[in-house]
N, CA and C atoms as an extended XYZ file, in Angstrom:
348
Properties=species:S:1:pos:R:3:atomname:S:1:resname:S:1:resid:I:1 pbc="F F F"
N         0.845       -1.176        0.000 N   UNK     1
C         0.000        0.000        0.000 CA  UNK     1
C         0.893        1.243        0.000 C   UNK     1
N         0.625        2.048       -1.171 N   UNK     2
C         1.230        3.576       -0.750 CA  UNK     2
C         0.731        4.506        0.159 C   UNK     2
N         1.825        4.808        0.527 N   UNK     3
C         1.242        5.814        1.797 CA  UNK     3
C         1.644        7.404        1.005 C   UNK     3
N         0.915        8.456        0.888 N   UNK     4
C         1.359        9.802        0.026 CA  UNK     4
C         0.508       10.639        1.670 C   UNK     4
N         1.778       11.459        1.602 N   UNK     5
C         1.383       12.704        3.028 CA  UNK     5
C         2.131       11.970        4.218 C   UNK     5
N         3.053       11.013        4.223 N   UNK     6
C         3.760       10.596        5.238 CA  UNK     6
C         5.099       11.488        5.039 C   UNK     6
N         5.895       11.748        6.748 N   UNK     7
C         6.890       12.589        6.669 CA  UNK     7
C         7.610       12.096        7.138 C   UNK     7
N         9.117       12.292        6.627 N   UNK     8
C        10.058       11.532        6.869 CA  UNK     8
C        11.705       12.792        7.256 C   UNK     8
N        12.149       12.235        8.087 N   UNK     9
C        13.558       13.215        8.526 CA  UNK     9
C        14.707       12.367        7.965 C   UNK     9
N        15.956       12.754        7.281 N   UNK    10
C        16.921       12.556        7.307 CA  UNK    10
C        18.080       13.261        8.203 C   UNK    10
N        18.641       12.147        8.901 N   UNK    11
C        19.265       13.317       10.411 CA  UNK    11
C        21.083       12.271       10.067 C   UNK    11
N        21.770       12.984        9.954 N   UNK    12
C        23.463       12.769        9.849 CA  UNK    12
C        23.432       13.054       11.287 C   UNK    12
N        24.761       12.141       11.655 N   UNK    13
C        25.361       12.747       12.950 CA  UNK    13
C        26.482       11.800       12.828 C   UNK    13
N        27.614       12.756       13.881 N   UNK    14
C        29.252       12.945       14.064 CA  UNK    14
C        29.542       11.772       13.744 C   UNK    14
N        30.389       10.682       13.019 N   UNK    15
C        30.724        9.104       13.774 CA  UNK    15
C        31.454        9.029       15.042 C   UNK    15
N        32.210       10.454       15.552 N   UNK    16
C        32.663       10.051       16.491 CA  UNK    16
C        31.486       10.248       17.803 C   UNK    16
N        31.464       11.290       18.224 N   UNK    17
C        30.297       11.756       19.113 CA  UNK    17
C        28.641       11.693       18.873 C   UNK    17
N        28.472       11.304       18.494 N   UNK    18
C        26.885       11.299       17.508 CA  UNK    18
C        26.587       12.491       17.792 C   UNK    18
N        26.863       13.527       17.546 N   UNK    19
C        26.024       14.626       17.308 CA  UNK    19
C        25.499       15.047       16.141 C   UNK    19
N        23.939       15.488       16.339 N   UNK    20
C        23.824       16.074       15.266 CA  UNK    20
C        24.015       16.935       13.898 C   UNK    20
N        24.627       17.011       13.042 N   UNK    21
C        25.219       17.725       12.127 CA  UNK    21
C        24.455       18.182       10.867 C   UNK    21
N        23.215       17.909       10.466 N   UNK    22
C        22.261       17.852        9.754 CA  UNK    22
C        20.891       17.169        9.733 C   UNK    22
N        20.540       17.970        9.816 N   UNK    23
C        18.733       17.142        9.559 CA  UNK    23
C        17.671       18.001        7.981 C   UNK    23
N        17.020       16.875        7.680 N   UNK    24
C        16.047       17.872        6.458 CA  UNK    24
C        15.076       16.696        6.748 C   UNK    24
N        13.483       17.568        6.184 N   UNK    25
C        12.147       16.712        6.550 CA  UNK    25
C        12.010       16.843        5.343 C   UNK    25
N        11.070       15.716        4.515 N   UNK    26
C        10.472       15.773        3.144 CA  UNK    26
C         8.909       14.670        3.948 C   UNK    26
N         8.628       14.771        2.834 N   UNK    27
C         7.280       14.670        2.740 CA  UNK    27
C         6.785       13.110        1.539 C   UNK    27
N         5.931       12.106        1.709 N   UNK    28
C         6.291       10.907        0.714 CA  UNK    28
C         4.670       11.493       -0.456 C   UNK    28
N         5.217       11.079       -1.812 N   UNK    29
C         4.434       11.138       -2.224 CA  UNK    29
C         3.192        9.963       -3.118 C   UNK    29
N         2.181       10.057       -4.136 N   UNK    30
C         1.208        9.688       -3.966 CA  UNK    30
C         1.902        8.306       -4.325 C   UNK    30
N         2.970        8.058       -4.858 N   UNK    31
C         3.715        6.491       -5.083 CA  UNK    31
C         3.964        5.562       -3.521 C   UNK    31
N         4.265        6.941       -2.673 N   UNK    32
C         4.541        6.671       -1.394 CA  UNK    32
C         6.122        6.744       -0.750 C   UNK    32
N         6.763        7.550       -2.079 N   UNK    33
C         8.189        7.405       -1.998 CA  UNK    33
C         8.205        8.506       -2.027 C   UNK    33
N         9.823        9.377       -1.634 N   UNK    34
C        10.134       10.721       -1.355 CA  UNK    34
C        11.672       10.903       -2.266 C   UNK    34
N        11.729       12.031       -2.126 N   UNK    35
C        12.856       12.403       -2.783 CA  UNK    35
C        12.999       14.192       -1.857 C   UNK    35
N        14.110       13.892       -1.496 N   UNK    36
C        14.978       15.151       -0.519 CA  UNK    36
C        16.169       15.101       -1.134 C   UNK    36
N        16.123       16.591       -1.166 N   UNK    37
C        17.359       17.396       -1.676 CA  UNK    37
C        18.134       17.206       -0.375 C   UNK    37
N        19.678       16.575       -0.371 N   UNK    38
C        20.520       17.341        0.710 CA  UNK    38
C        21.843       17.868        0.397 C   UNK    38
N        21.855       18.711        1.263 N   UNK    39
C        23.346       20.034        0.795 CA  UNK    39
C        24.291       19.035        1.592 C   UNK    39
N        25.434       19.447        0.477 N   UNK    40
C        26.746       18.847        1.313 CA  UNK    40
C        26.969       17.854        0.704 C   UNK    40
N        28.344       17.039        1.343 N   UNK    41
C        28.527       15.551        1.422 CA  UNK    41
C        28.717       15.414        3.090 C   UNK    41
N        28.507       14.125        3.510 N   UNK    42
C        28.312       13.608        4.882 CA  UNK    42
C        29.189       12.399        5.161 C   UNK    42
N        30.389       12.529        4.546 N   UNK    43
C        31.314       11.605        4.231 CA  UNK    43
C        31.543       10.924        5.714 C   UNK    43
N        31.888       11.372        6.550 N   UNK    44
C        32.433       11.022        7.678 CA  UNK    44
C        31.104       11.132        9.181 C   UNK    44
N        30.280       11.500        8.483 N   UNK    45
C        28.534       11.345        9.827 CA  UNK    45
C        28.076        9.569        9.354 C   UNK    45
N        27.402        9.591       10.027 N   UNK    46
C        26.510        8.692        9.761 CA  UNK    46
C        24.941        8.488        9.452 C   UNK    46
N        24.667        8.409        8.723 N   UNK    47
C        22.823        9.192        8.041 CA  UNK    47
C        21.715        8.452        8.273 C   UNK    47
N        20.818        8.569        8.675 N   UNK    48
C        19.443        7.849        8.230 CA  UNK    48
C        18.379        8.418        7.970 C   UNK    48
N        17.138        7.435        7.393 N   UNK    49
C        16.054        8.165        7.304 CA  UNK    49
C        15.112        7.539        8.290 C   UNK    49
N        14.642        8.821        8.475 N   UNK    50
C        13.157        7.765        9.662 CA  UNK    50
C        11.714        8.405        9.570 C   UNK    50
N        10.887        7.468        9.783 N   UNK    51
C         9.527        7.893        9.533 CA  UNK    51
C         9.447        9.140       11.250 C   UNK    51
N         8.230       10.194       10.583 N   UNK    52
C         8.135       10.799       11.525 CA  UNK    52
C         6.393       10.670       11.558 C   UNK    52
N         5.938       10.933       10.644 N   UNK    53
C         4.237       10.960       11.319 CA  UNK    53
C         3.361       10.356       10.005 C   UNK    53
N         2.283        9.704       10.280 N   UNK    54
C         1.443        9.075        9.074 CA  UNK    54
C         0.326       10.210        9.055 C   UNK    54
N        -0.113       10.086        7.794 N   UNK    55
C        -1.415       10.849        7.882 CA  UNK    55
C        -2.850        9.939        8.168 C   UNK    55
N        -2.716        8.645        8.266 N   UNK    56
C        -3.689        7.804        8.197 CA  UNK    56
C        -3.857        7.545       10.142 C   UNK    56
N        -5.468        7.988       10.404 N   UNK    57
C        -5.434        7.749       11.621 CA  UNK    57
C        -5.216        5.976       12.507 C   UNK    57
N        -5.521        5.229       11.373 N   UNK    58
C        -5.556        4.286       11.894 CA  UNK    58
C        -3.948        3.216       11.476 C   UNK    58
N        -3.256        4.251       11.001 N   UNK    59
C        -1.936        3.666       10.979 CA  UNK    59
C        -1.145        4.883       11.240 C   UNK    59
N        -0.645        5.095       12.466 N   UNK    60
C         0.171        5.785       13.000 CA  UNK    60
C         1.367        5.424       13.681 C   UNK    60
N         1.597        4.080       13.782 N   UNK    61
C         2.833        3.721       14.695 CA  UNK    61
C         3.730        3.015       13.648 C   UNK    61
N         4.787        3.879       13.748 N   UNK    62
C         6.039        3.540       12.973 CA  UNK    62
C         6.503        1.717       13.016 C   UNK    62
N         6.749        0.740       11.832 N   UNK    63
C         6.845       -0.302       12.186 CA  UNK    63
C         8.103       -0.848       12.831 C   UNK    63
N         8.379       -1.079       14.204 N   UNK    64
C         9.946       -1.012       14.613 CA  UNK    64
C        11.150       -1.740       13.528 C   UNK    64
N        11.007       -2.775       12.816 N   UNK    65
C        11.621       -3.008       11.366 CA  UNK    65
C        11.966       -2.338       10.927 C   UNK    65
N        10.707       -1.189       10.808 N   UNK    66
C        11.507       -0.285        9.311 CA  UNK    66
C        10.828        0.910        9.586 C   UNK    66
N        10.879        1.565       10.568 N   UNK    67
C        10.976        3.190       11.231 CA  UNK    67
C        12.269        3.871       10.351 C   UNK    67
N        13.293        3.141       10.148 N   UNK    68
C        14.427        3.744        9.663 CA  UNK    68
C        15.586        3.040        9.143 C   UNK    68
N        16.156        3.578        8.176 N   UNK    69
C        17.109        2.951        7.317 CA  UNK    69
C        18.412        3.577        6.816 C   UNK    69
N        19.573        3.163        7.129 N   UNK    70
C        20.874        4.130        6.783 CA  UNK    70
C        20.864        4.146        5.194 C   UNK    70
N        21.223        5.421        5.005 N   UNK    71
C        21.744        6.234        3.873 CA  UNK    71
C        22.669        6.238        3.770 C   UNK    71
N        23.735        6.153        2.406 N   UNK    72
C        25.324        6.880        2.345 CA  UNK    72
C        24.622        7.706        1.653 C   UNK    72
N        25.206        8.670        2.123 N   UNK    73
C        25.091       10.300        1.079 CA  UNK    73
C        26.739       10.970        1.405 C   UNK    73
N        27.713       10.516        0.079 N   UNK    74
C        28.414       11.029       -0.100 CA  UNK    74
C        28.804       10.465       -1.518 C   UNK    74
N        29.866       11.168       -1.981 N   UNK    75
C        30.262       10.953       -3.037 CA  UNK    75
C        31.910        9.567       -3.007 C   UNK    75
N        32.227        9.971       -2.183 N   UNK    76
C        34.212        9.425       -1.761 CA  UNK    76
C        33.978        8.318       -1.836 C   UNK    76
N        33.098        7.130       -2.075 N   UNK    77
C        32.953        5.893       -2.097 CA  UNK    77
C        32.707        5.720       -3.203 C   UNK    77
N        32.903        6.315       -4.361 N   UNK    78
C        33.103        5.754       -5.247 CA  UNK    78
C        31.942        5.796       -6.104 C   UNK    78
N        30.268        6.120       -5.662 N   UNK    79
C        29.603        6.708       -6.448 CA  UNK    79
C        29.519        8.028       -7.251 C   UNK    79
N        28.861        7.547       -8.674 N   UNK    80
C        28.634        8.387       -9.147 CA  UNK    80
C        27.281        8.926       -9.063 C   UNK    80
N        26.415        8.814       -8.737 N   UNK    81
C        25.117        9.465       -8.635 CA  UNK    81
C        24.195       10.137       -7.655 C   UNK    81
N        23.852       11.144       -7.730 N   UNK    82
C        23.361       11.980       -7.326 CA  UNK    82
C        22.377       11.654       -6.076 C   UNK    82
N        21.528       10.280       -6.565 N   UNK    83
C        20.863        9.566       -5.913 CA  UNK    83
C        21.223        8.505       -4.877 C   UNK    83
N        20.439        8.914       -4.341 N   UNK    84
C        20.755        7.611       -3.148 CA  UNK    84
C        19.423        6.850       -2.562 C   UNK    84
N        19.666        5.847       -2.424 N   UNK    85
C        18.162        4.828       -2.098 CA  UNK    85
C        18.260        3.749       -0.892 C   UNK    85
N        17.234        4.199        0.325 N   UNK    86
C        17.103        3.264        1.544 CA  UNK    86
C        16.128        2.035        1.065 C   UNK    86
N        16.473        1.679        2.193 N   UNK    87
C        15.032       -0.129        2.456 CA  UNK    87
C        13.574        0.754        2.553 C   UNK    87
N        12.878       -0.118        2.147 N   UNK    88
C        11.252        0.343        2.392 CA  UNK    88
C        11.494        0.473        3.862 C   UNK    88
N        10.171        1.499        4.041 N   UNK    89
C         9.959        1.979        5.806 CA  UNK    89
C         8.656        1.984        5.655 C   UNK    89
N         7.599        1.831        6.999 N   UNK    90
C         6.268        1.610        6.873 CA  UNK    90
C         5.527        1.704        8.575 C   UNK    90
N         4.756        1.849        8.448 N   UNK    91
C         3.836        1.752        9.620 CA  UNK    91
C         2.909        0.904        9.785 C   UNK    91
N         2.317        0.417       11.062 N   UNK    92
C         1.300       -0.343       11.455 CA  UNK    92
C         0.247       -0.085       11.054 C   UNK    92
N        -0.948       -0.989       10.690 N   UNK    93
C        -2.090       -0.722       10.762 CA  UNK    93
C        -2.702       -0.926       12.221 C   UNK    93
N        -3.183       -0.328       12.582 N   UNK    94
C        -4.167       -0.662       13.970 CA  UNK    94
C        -4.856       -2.151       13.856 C   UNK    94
N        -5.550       -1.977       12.888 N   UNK    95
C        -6.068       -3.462       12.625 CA  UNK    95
C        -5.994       -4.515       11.404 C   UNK    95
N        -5.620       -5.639       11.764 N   UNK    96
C        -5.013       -6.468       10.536 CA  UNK    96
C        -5.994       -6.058        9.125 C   UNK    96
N        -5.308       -5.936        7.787 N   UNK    97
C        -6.273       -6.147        6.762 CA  UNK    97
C        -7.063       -7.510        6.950 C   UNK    97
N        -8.626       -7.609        6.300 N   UNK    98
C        -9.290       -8.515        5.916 CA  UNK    98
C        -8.801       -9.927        5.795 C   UNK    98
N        -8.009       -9.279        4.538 N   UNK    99
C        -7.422      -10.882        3.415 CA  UNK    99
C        -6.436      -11.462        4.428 C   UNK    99
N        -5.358      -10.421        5.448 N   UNK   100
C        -4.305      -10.866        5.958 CA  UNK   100
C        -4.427      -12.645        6.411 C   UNK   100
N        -5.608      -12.756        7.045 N   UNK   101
C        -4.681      -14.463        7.504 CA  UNK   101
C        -4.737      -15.275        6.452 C   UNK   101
N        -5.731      -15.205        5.344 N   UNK   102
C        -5.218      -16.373        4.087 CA  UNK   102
C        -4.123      -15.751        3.192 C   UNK   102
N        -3.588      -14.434        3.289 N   UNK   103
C        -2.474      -14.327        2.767 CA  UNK   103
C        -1.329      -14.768        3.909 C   UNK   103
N        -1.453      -14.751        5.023 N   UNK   104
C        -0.415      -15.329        5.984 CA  UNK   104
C        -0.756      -17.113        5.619 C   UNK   104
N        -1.856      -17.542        5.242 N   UNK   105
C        -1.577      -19.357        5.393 CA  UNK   105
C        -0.819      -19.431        4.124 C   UNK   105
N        -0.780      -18.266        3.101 N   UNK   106
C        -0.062      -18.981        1.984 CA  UNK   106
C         1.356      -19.257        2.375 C   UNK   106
N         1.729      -18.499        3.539 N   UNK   107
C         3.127      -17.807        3.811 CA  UNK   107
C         3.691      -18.945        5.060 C   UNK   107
N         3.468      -19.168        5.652 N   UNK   108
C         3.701      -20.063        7.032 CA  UNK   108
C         4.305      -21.308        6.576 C   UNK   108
N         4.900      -21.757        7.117 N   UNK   109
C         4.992      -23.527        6.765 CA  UNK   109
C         3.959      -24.406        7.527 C   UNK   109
N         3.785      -25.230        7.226 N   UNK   110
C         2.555      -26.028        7.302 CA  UNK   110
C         2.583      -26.264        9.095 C   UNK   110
N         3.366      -26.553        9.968 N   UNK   111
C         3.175      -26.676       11.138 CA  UNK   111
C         2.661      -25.406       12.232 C   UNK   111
N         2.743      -24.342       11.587 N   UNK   112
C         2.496      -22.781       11.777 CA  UNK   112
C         1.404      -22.526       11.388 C   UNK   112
N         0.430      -23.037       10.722 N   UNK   113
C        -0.466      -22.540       10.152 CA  UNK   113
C        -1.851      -22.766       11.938 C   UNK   113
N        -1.556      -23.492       12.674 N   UNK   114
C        -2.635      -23.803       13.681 CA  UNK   114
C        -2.373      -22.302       14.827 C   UNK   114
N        -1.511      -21.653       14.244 N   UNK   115
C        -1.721      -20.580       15.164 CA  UNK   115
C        -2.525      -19.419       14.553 C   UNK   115
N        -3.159      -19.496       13.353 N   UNK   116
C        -3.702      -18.233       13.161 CA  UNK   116
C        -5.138      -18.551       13.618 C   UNK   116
């Protein structure tokens, strides 16, 4: 499912001290994906992205999996492109979809299946 109106922070900090050294917020769109401009290179911080708020009331809690995902955003490693791309990130639904448990029996191995 795309999520469009979810906000997301990219926050660098020190490798030695973790301090903060940069942050920028973007915004995901109707694909459910974002694209943020960031100034600089961050050669020597360490970067991630993390979900900050859903617009959907009934999915608001960041999924602890994938709340957040490291970024390289620099150039000195040897990329050439401008772009840079994390792991999917996502949030909970409050309540399971419909279809979820016969799409979970397709998924289980057969001794797993007596717990749904």
């Amino acid at each position: 499912m795309c999520l469009s109106g979810a906000h997301v922070r990219i926050e660098c900090k020190d490798r030695n001290n973790l301090n903060l050294k940069y942050s920028v917020d973007g915004e995901t769109n109707s694909t459910g994906t974002f694209n943020i401009h960031v100034d600089g290179d961050h050669q020597d911080q360490i970067c991630y992205v993390k979900l900050l708020t859903s617009p959907l009331a009934d999915c608001k809690t960041a999924d602890p999996g994938r709340a957040s995902s490291q970024v390289i955003l620099t150039r000195s490693n040897g990329a050439v492109s401008n772009l840079h791309f994390t792991n999917a990130l996502g949030f909970l639904k409050n309540q399971p979809l419909a279809f979820y448990p016969e799409l979970l029996k397709k998924y289980l191995p057969q001794n797993e299946k007596k717990f749904i």
